[in-house]
């Protein structure tokens, strides 16, 4: 069995377990094991034959049993049971996502804000995974606790970007920002700054409990800003701990489609936002998508299979997903 396929199954188990607050630890264990599989791609069949599945980091007896089932039958009775219990059976219109066709990732953080690695380390991680490009999108100034970047620091960061690009050959670093969507829908940096960047991800981080009508206006304003390329984790939800913002999803997604603004599927297992259900609605309304690891360290690029699983479940074809487009085809960069 392919390690990535197994990682997607474990991811789905982690995701479904997260629906139940009592299972949050078990959920984390499954998600963590999924990351290890995605990152290290062990030879599962060989390990299974040698009875050594538990030698994989984060794989205890319980997870090894699930893996053994997957390897032997291609399926997991545990996953089937969870799907039934949570009312989320497999759908027959799921799409096919080929992760080996993955060109890059638009959303990542470095130690310029709350990332735990340098830009060079992040770039090397992306390069090791075969990416052709990586968006460096640290936080904007409002997020003070994470040392968000103002125009001056963005300029300083762009010099480091040039250096790192020279050092890590074959990987394009996109100078970007994850700009906060303020309460009234304005963005946390002036348009004159945003205009200069390769990629602008606008995300809601605070005041997510606004009245739905105010939240709708806020999101509509963000979506119609011509500098915005992607709406990051569009609801701000944290499965198992925080419900996301509620707004007129249909109206906002429709506007996103009209403006050519992509919606993010944030792969961070603590977010998984958009949910497969919301992503399916967005798909029907004509939206494009960005599957982003939102990595704060190179190891977190391994979140991607989770996002891919969500896209699959939402039935999103690969041609609607920016990550599968070569750099030259990304219109946001070309503009
Ligand atoms: Zn964010
Ligand atoms: Zn982020």
mmCIF file of C-alpha atoms and ligand atoms in Angstrom:
data_model
loop_
_atom_site.group_PDB
_atom_site.id
_atom_site.type_symbol
_atom_site.label_atom_id
_atom_site.label_comp_id
_atom_site.label_asym_id
_atom_site.label_seq_id
_atom_site.Cartn_x
_atom_site.Cartn_y
_atom_site.Cartn_z
ATOM 1 C CA UNK A 1 0.000 0.000 0.000
ATOM 2 C CA UNK A 2 1.168 3.464 -0.956
ATOM 3 C CA UNK A 3 2.193 5.534 2.099
ATOM 4 C CA UNK A 4 0.317 8.587 0.846
ATOM 5 C CA UNK A 5 -2.915 6.620 0.436
ATOM 6 C CA UNK A 6 -2.474 5.275 3.965
ATOM 7 C CA UNK A 7 -1.759 8.808 5.210
ATOM 8 C CA UNK A 8 -4.994 10.018 3.657
ATOM 9 C CA UNK A 9 -6.950 7.255 5.390
ATOM 10 C CA UNK A 10 -5.350 8.045 8.756
ATOM 11 C CA UNK A 11 -6.022 11.748 8.136
ATOM 12 C CA UNK A 12 -9.656 11.066 7.527
ATOM 13 C CA UNK A 13 -9.842 9.031 10.735
ATOM 14 C CA UNK A 14 -8.199 11.919 12.611
ATOM 15 C CA UNK A 15 -10.643 14.330 11.052
ATOM 16 C CA UNK A 16 -13.714 12.262 11.885
ATOM 17 C CA UNK A 17 -12.484 11.649 15.454
ATOM 18 C CA UNK A 18 -12.111 15.379 15.901
ATOM 19 C CA UNK A 19 -15.873 15.780 15.575
ATOM 20 C CA UNK A 20 -16.055 14.303 19.079
ATOM 21 C CA UNK A 21 -14.345 16.480 21.737
ATOM 22 C CA UNK A 22 -13.678 13.386 23.873
ATOM 23 C CA UNK A 23 -11.557 11.891 21.115
ATOM 24 C CA UNK A 24 -9.253 14.821 20.583
ATOM 25 C CA UNK A 25 -6.132 12.972 21.810
ATOM 26 C CA UNK A 26 -6.803 9.935 19.700
ATOM 27 C CA UNK A 27 -7.523 12.296 16.781
ATOM 28 C CA UNK A 28 -4.133 13.950 17.253
ATOM 29 C CA UNK A 29 -2.408 10.580 17.354
ATOM 30 C CA UNK A 30 -3.942 9.575 14.015
ATOM 31 C CA UNK A 31 -3.144 12.954 12.452
ATOM 32 C CA UNK A 32 0.445 12.781 13.720
ATOM 33 C CA UNK A 33 0.904 9.281 12.311
ATOM 34 C CA UNK A 34 -0.501 10.493 8.995
ATOM 35 C CA UNK A 35 2.103 13.282 8.870
ATOM 36 C CA UNK A 36 4.889 10.814 9.512
ATOM 37 C CA UNK A 37 3.697 8.555 6.699
ATOM 38 C CA UNK A 38 3.360 11.474 4.299
ATOM 39 C CA UNK A 39 6.751 12.828 5.194
ATOM 40 C CA UNK A 40 8.803 9.634 5.387
ATOM 41 C CA UNK A 41 6.881 7.462 2.916
ATOM 42 C CA UNK A 42 7.947 4.174 4.515
ATOM 43 C CA UNK A 43 7.571 0.907 2.638
ATOM 44 C CA UNK A 44 4.418 -0.251 4.406
ATOM 45 C CA UNK A 45 4.178 -3.669 2.783
ATOM 46 C CA UNK A 46 7.722 -4.543 3.862
ATOM 47 C CA UNK A 47 7.166 -3.288 7.403
ATOM 48 C CA UNK A 48 3.899 -5.214 7.613
ATOM 49 C CA UNK A 49 5.540 -8.449 6.428
ATOM 50 C CA UNK A 50 8.281 -8.027 9.043
ATOM 51 C CA UNK A 51 5.689 -7.210 11.707
ATOM 52 C CA UNK A 52 7.384 -3.840 12.250
ATOM 53 C CA UNK A 53 4.654 -1.276 11.663
ATOM 54 C CA UNK A 54 5.101 0.056 15.210
ATOM 55 C CA UNK A 55 8.674 1.031 14.324
ATOM 56 C CA UNK A 56 7.155 4.019 12.467
ATOM 57 C CA UNK A 57 7.253 7.081 14.686
ATOM 58 C CA UNK A 58 3.883 7.767 16.307
ATOM 59 C CA UNK A 59 2.430 4.389 15.331
ATOM 60 C CA UNK A 60 1.340 2.402 18.392
ATOM 61 C CA UNK A 61 -0.533 -0.901 18.511
ATOM 62 C CA UNK A 62 -3.927 0.675 17.737
ATOM 63 C CA UNK A 63 -2.801 2.595 14.677
ATOM 64 C CA UNK A 64 -0.687 -0.363 13.519
ATOM 65 C CA UNK A 65 -3.843 -2.485 13.530
ATOM 66 C CA UNK A 66 -5.635 0.045 11.336
ATOM 67 C CA UNK A 67 -2.632 0.162 9.005
ATOM 68 C CA UNK A 68 -2.499 -3.637 8.834
ATOM 69 C CA UNK A 69 -6.154 -3.669 7.756
ATOM 70 C CA UNK A 70 -5.429 -1.082 5.081
ATOM 71 C CA UNK A 71 -2.443 -2.999 3.772
ATOM 72 C CA UNK A 72 -4.258 -6.341 3.707
ATOM 73 C CA UNK A 73 -7.615 -5.249 2.320
ATOM 74 C CA UNK A 74 -7.110 -1.715 0.994
ATOM 75 C CA UNK A 75 -9.795 -0.665 3.443
ATOM 76 C CA UNK A 76 -10.278 0.090 7.108
ATOM 77 C CA UNK A 77 -13.246 -1.250 9.031
ATOM 78 C CA UNK A 78 -12.488 1.348 11.725
ATOM 79 C CA UNK A 79 -12.737 4.150 9.172
ATOM 80 C CA UNK A 80 -15.949 2.670 7.751
ATOM 81 C CA UNK A 81 -17.432 2.557 11.254
ATOM 82 C CA UNK A 82 -16.440 6.166 11.991
ATOM 83 C CA UNK A 83 -17.930 7.291 8.670
ATOM 84 C CA UNK A 84 -21.194 5.580 9.608
ATOM 85 C CA UNK A 85 -21.199 6.927 13.177
ATOM 86 C CA UNK A 86 -20.543 10.510 12.086
ATOM 87 C CA UNK A 87 -22.958 10.344 9.171
ATOM 88 C CA UNK A 88 -20.158 10.937 6.658
ATOM 89 C CA UNK A 89 -20.033 7.875 4.439
ATOM 90 C CA UNK A 90 -17.720 7.810 1.429
ATOM 91 C CA UNK A 91 -19.317 9.576 -1.533
ATOM 92 C CA UNK A 92 -19.424 8.100 -4.970
ATOM 93 C CA UNK A 93 -18.652 11.456 -6.582
ATOM 94 C CA UNK A 94 -15.325 12.010 -4.867
ATOM 95 C CA UNK A 95 -12.606 13.315 -7.170
ATOM 96 C CA UNK A 96 -9.128 11.957 -7.804
ATOM 97 C CA UNK A 97 -6.201 13.998 -6.575
ATOM 98 C CA UNK A 98 -2.714 13.040 -7.724
ATOM 99 C CA UNK A 99 -0.362 14.534 -5.181
ATOM 100 C CA UNK A 100 2.666 13.759 -7.328
ATOM 101 C CA UNK A 101 1.433 16.434 -9.721
ATOM 102 C CA UNK A 102 1.705 19.019 -6.987
ATOM 103 C CA UNK A 103 3.615 22.092 -8.114
ATOM 104 C CA UNK A 104 3.752 24.205 -4.994
ATOM 105 C CA UNK A 105 2.145 25.788 -1.981
ATOM 106 C CA UNK A 106 1.036 29.394 -1.618
ATOM 107 C CA UNK A 107 0.829 29.812 2.155
ATOM 108 C CA UNK A 108 3.674 29.377 4.628
ATOM 109 C CA UNK A 109 5.249 31.155 7.582
ATOM 110 C CA UNK A 110 8.811 31.807 8.636
ATOM 111 C CA UNK A 111 10.482 33.157 11.767
ATOM 112 C CA UNK A 112 9.770 36.642 10.418
ATOM 113 C CA UNK A 113 6.387 36.141 12.144
ATOM 114 C CA UNK A 114 5.210 33.046 14.018
ATOM 115 C CA UNK A 115 6.977 30.373 11.969
ATOM 116 C CA UNK A 116 9.484 28.183 13.766
ATOM 117 C CA UNK A 117 11.992 27.954 10.912
ATOM 118 C CA UNK A 118 13.996 30.348 8.785
ATOM 119 C CA UNK A 119 13.018 31.131 5.220
ATOM 120 C CA UNK A 120 16.012 29.099 4.059
ATOM 121 C CA UNK A 121 14.873 26.050 6.037
ATOM 122 C CA UNK A 122 11.342 26.384 4.685
ATOM 123 C CA UNK A 123 12.656 26.748 1.139
ATOM 124 C CA UNK A 124 14.862 23.673 1.494
ATOM 125 C CA UNK A 125 11.889 21.707 2.847
ATOM 126 C CA UNK A 126 9.729 22.718 -0.112
ATOM 127 C CA UNK A 127 12.513 21.932 -2.555
ATOM 128 C CA UNK A 128 13.040 18.492 -0.978
ATOM 129 C CA UNK A 129 9.374 17.750 -1.696
ATOM 130 C CA UNK A 130 9.874 18.683 -5.330
ATOM 131 C CA UNK A 131 7.921 21.936 -5.188
ATOM 132 C CA UNK A 132 8.529 24.501 -7.885
ATOM 133 C CA UNK A 133 7.288 27.430 -5.808
ATOM 134 C CA UNK A 134 6.446 28.429 -2.258
ATOM 135 C CA UNK A 135 4.474 31.438 -1.079
ATOM 136 C CA UNK A 136 6.150 33.116 1.882
ATOM 137 C CA UNK A 137 3.145 34.646 3.582
ATOM 138 C CA UNK A 138 3.881 35.833 7.094
ATOM 139 C CA UNK A 139 1.323 37.690 9.180
ATOM 140 C CA UNK A 140 0.366 41.361 8.885
ATOM 141 C CA UNK A 141 1.020 43.981 11.616
ATOM 142 C CA UNK A 142 -2.274 43.680 13.499
ATOM 143 C CA UNK A 143 -1.350 40.233 14.716
ATOM 144 C CA UNK A 144 1.133 41.721 17.202
ATOM 145 C CA UNK A 145 1.620 38.582 19.262
ATOM 146 C CA UNK A 146 3.267 36.984 16.253
ATOM 147 C CA UNK A 147 5.328 39.991 15.204
ATOM 148 C CA UNK A 148 3.339 40.742 12.050
ATOM 149 C CA UNK A 149 5.118 42.505 9.169
ATOM 150 C CA UNK A 150 4.606 46.126 8.184
ATOM 151 C CA UNK A 151 5.788 47.606 4.872
ATOM 152 C CA UNK A 152 9.292 48.231 6.161
ATOM 153 C CA UNK A 153 9.824 44.668 7.386
ATOM 154 C CA UNK A 154 8.300 43.287 4.183
ATOM 155 C CA UNK A 155 10.935 45.167 2.250
ATOM 156 C CA UNK A 156 13.665 43.766 4.471
ATOM 157 C CA UNK A 157 12.169 40.303 4.029
ATOM 158 C CA UNK A 158 12.228 40.678 0.251
ATOM 159 C CA UNK A 159 16.019 41.068 0.400
ATOM 160 C CA UNK A 160 16.317 37.815 2.315
ATOM 161 C CA UNK A 161 13.996 36.217 -0.229
ATOM 162 C CA UNK A 162 16.377 37.119 -3.051
ATOM 163 C CA UNK A 163 19.285 35.587 -1.151
ATOM 164 C CA UNK A 164 17.422 32.370 -0.356
ATOM 165 C CA UNK A 165 16.246 32.031 -3.949
ATOM 166 C CA UNK A 166 19.859 32.102 -5.069
ATOM 167 C CA UNK A 167 20.737 29.430 -2.563
ATOM 168 C CA UNK A 168 17.863 27.040 -3.249
ATOM 169 C CA UNK A 169 17.965 26.561 -6.977
ATOM 170 C CA UNK A 170 14.858 25.636 -8.897
ATOM 171 C CA UNK A 171 12.421 26.886 -6.269
ATOM 172 C CA UNK A 172 10.615 30.196 -6.776
ATOM 173 C CA UNK A 173 9.797 32.005 -3.557
ATOM 174 C CA UNK A 174 6.725 34.181 -3.852
ATOM 175 C CA UNK A 175 6.820 37.282 -1.727
ATOM 176 C CA UNK A 176 3.493 37.462 0.003
ATOM 177 C CA UNK A 177 1.534 38.195 3.121
ATOM 178 C CA UNK A 178 -1.254 36.640 5.114
ATOM 179 C CA UNK A 179 -3.118 39.864 5.669
ATOM 180 C CA UNK A 180 -5.717 40.086 8.398
ATOM 181 C CA UNK A 181 -9.304 40.870 7.402
ATOM 182 C CA UNK A 182 -10.291 43.599 9.866
ATOM 183 C CA UNK A 183 -13.748 43.755 11.460
ATOM 184 C CA UNK A 184 -15.132 45.981 8.725
ATOM 185 C CA UNK A 185 -13.605 43.983 5.880
ATOM 186 C CA UNK A 186 -10.720 46.387 5.256
ATOM 187 C CA UNK A 187 -7.302 44.760 5.112
ATOM 188 C CA UNK A 188 -4.493 45.227 7.609
ATOM 189 C CA UNK A 189 -2.089 46.757 5.057
ATOM 190 C CA UNK A 190 -2.595 49.561 2.546
ATOM 191 C CA UNK A 191 -3.389 48.632 -1.064
ATOM 192 C CA UNK A 192 -0.167 50.342 -2.154
ATOM 193 C CA UNK A 193 1.783 47.688 -0.223
ATOM 194 C CA UNK A 194 -0.393 44.730 -1.204
ATOM 195 C CA UNK A 195 -0.079 45.669 -4.872
ATOM 196 C CA UNK A 196 3.650 45.000 -4.782
ATOM 197 C CA UNK A 197 3.372 41.462 -3.497
ATOM 198 C CA UNK A 198 3.268 38.249 -5.533
ATOM 199 C CA UNK A 199 0.570 36.621 -3.471
ATOM 200 C CA UNK A 200 -1.919 38.031 -0.970
ATOM 201 C CA UNK A 201 -3.816 35.700 1.302
ATOM 202 C CA UNK A 202 -6.549 37.502 3.246
ATOM 203 C CA UNK A 203 -7.668 35.640 6.357
ATOM 204 C CA UNK A 204 -10.140 36.194 9.176
ATOM 205 C CA UNK A 205 -8.399 35.643 12.549
ATOM 206 C CA UNK A 206 -10.327 37.612 15.143
ATOM 207 C CA UNK A 207 -13.935 38.601 15.897
ATOM 208 C CA UNK A 208 -15.229 35.475 14.217
ATOM 209 C CA UNK A 209 -18.449 35.609 16.217
ATOM 210 C CA UNK A 210 -19.727 38.718 14.444
ATOM 211 C CA UNK A 211 -23.389 38.773 13.484
ATOM 212 C CA UNK A 212 -23.768 36.810 10.242
ATOM 213 C CA UNK A 213 -24.920 39.899 8.329
ATOM 214 C CA UNK A 214 -21.891 41.945 9.452
ATOM 215 C CA UNK A 215 -19.618 38.970 8.804
ATOM 216 C CA UNK A 216 -21.068 38.631 5.304
ATOM 217 C CA UNK A 217 -20.337 42.302 4.555
ATOM 218 C CA UNK A 218 -16.842 41.895 5.989
ATOM 219 C CA UNK A 219 -16.044 38.895 3.804
ATOM 220 C CA UNK A 220 -17.618 40.462 0.701
ATOM 221 C CA UNK A 221 -15.418 43.506 1.089
ATOM 222 C CA UNK A 222 -12.303 41.380 1.436
ATOM 223 C CA UNK A 223 -13.196 39.232 -1.567
ATOM 224 C CA UNK A 224 -13.726 42.263 -3.779
ATOM 225 C CA UNK A 225 -10.351 43.830 -2.995
ATOM 226 C CA UNK A 226 -8.469 43.443 -6.294
ATOM 227 C CA UNK A 227 -5.201 42.674 -4.490
ATOM 228 C CA UNK A 228 -6.552 39.580 -2.766
ATOM 229 C CA UNK A 229 -5.632 36.267 -4.389
ATOM 230 C CA UNK A 230 -6.789 33.741 -1.806
ATOM 231 C CA UNK A 231 -9.118 33.790 1.199
ATOM 232 C CA UNK A 232 -7.209 31.918 3.916
ATOM 233 C CA UNK A 233 -9.035 29.416 6.166
ATOM 234 C CA UNK A 234 -12.343 31.066 5.191
ATOM 235 C CA UNK A 235 -14.310 30.304 8.373
ATOM 236 C CA UNK A 236 -11.572 30.317 11.018
ATOM 237 C CA UNK A 237 -12.973 27.144 12.528
ATOM 238 C CA UNK A 238 -11.029 24.824 14.824
ATOM 239 C CA UNK A 239 -12.762 21.448 14.684
ATOM 240 C CA UNK A 240 -13.412 20.143 18.181
ATOM 241 C CA UNK A 241 -12.780 23.482 19.888
ATOM 242 C CA UNK A 242 -14.105 26.473 17.966
ATOM 243 C CA UNK A 243 -16.897 26.818 15.489
ATOM 244 C CA UNK A 244 -16.028 28.998 12.549
ATOM 245 C CA UNK A 245 -17.655 32.233 11.500
ATOM 246 C CA UNK A 246 -21.158 32.059 10.094
ATOM 247 C CA UNK A 247 -22.037 34.184 7.090
ATOM 248 C CA UNK A 248 -23.907 33.984 3.821
ATOM 249 C CA UNK A 249 -21.543 31.443 2.324
ATOM 250 C CA UNK A 250 -23.358 31.267 -0.967
ATOM 251 C CA UNK A 251 -23.171 35.022 -1.486
ATOM 252 C CA UNK A 252 -19.503 35.277 -0.494
ATOM 253 C CA UNK A 253 -18.379 32.231 -2.482
ATOM 254 C CA UNK A 254 -20.259 33.492 -5.528
ATOM 255 C CA UNK A 255 -18.412 36.813 -5.283
ATOM 256 C CA UNK A 256 -15.110 34.999 -4.799
ATOM 257 C CA UNK A 257 -15.756 33.089 -8.013
ATOM 258 C CA UNK A 258 -16.697 36.275 -9.837
ATOM 259 C CA UNK A 259 -13.498 38.060 -8.744
ATOM 260 C CA UNK A 260 -11.280 35.046 -9.383
ATOM 261 C CA UNK A 261 -10.312 34.864 -5.712
ATOM 262 C CA UNK A 262 -9.429 31.320 -4.677
ATOM 263 C CA UNK A 263 -10.717 29.795 -1.466
ATOM 264 C CA UNK A 264 -8.271 28.006 0.733
ATOM 265 C CA UNK A 265 -8.417 24.487 1.990
ATOM 266 C CA UNK A 266 -6.099 24.919 4.941
ATOM 267 C CA UNK A 267 -4.564 21.515 5.643
ATOM 268 C CA UNK A 268 -3.536 22.205 9.226
ATOM 269 C CA UNK A 269 -5.327 19.368 11.064
ATOM 270 C CA UNK A 270 -6.378 21.872 13.728
ATOM 271 C CA UNK A 271 -8.180 23.883 11.030
ATOM 272 C CA UNK A 272 -9.198 21.776 8.022
ATOM 273 C CA UNK A 273 -10.951 24.830 6.693
ATOM 274 C CA UNK A 274 -12.876 24.928 4.312
ATOM 275 C CA UNK A 275 -14.644 21.795 5.421
ATOM 276 C CA UNK A 276 -15.467 19.309 2.643
ATOM 277 C CA UNK A 277 -19.122 20.414 2.859
ATOM 278 C CA UNK A 278 -18.324 24.115 2.385
ATOM 279 C CA UNK A 279 -15.780 23.306 -0.305
ATOM 280 C CA UNK A 280 -18.444 21.369 -2.204
ATOM 281 C CA UNK A 281 -20.760 24.383 -2.085
ATOM 282 C CA UNK A 282 -17.936 26.628 -3.310
ATOM 283 C CA UNK A 283 -17.188 24.188 -6.119
ATOM 284 C CA UNK A 284 -20.798 24.298 -7.278
ATOM 285 C CA UNK A 285 -20.633 28.115 -7.270
ATOM 286 C CA UNK A 286 -17.609 28.097 -9.580
ATOM 287 C CA UNK A 287 -14.765 28.810 -7.150
ATOM 288 C CA UNK A 288 -11.122 27.845 -7.502
ATOM 289 C CA UNK A 289 -9.132 26.517 -4.565
ATOM 290 C CA UNK A 290 -5.692 26.603 -2.981
ATOM 291 C CA UNK A 291 -4.673 23.623 -0.872
ATOM 292 C CA UNK A 292 -2.265 25.129 1.636
ATOM 293 C CA UNK A 293 -0.249 23.441 4.353
ATOM 294 C CA UNK A 294 -0.043 26.811 6.176
ATOM 295 C CA UNK A 295 3.256 25.336 7.369
ATOM 296 C CA UNK A 296 5.050 27.006 10.264
ATOM 297 C CA UNK A 297 7.955 24.524 10.009
ATOM 298 C CA UNK A 298 9.143 22.261 7.174
ATOM 299 C CA UNK A 299 7.662 19.152 8.825
ATOM 300 C CA UNK A 300 4.211 20.708 8.475
ATOM 301 C CA UNK A 301 4.302 20.424 4.688
ATOM 302 C CA UNK A 302 3.204 16.908 5.533
ATOM 303 C CA UNK A 303 -0.274 18.258 6.316
ATOM 304 C CA UNK A 304 -1.001 18.300 2.600
ATOM 305 C CA UNK A 305 -2.539 14.798 2.256
ATOM 306 C CA UNK A 306 -5.228 15.909 4.683
ATOM 307 C CA UNK A 307 -6.183 18.834 2.508
ATOM 308 C CA UNK A 308 -6.050 16.609 -0.544
ATOM 309 C CA UNK A 309 -8.441 14.220 1.140
ATOM 310 C CA UNK A 310 -10.844 17.107 1.837
ATOM 311 C CA UNK A 311 -10.661 18.289 -1.766
ATOM 312 C CA UNK A 312 -11.308 14.753 -2.962
ATOM 313 C CA UNK A 313 -14.263 14.405 -0.672
ATOM 314 C CA UNK A 314 -15.631 17.735 -1.920
ATOM 315 C CA UNK A 315 -15.365 16.381 -5.471
ATOM 316 C CA UNK A 316 -12.984 19.137 -6.612
ATOM 317 C CA UNK A 317 -11.218 18.299 -9.882
ATOM 318 C CA UNK A 318 -7.513 19.063 -10.081
ATOM 319 C CA UNK A 319 -7.932 21.763 -12.690
ATOM 320 C CA UNK A 320 -9.753 23.916 -10.125
ATOM 321 C CA UNK A 321 -6.841 23.734 -7.699
ATOM 322 C CA UNK A 322 -4.071 26.315 -8.008
ATOM 323 C CA UNK A 323 -1.377 24.054 -6.553
ATOM 324 C CA UNK A 324 -1.437 21.859 -9.640
ATOM 325 C CA UNK A 325 -0.785 24.767 -11.959
ATOM 326 C CA UNK A 326 2.764 25.595 -12.985
ATOM 327 C CA UNK A 327 4.074 28.921 -11.779
ATOM 328 C CA UNK A 328 3.660 30.544 -15.218
ATOM 329 C CA UNK A 329 -0.052 29.722 -15.145
ATOM 330 C CA UNK A 330 -0.720 31.412 -11.816
ATOM 331 C CA UNK A 331 -2.462 34.569 -12.920
ATOM 332 C CA UNK A 332 -1.914 36.261 -9.577
ATOM 333 C CA UNK A 333 1.826 36.227 -10.124
ATOM 334 C CA UNK A 334 1.566 37.411 -13.696
ATOM 335 C CA UNK A 335 -0.498 40.471 -12.915
HETATM 336 ZN ZN1 LIG B 1 -4.112 32.292 9.443
HETATM 337 ZN ZN1 LIG B 2 -1.101 31.138 7.998
#
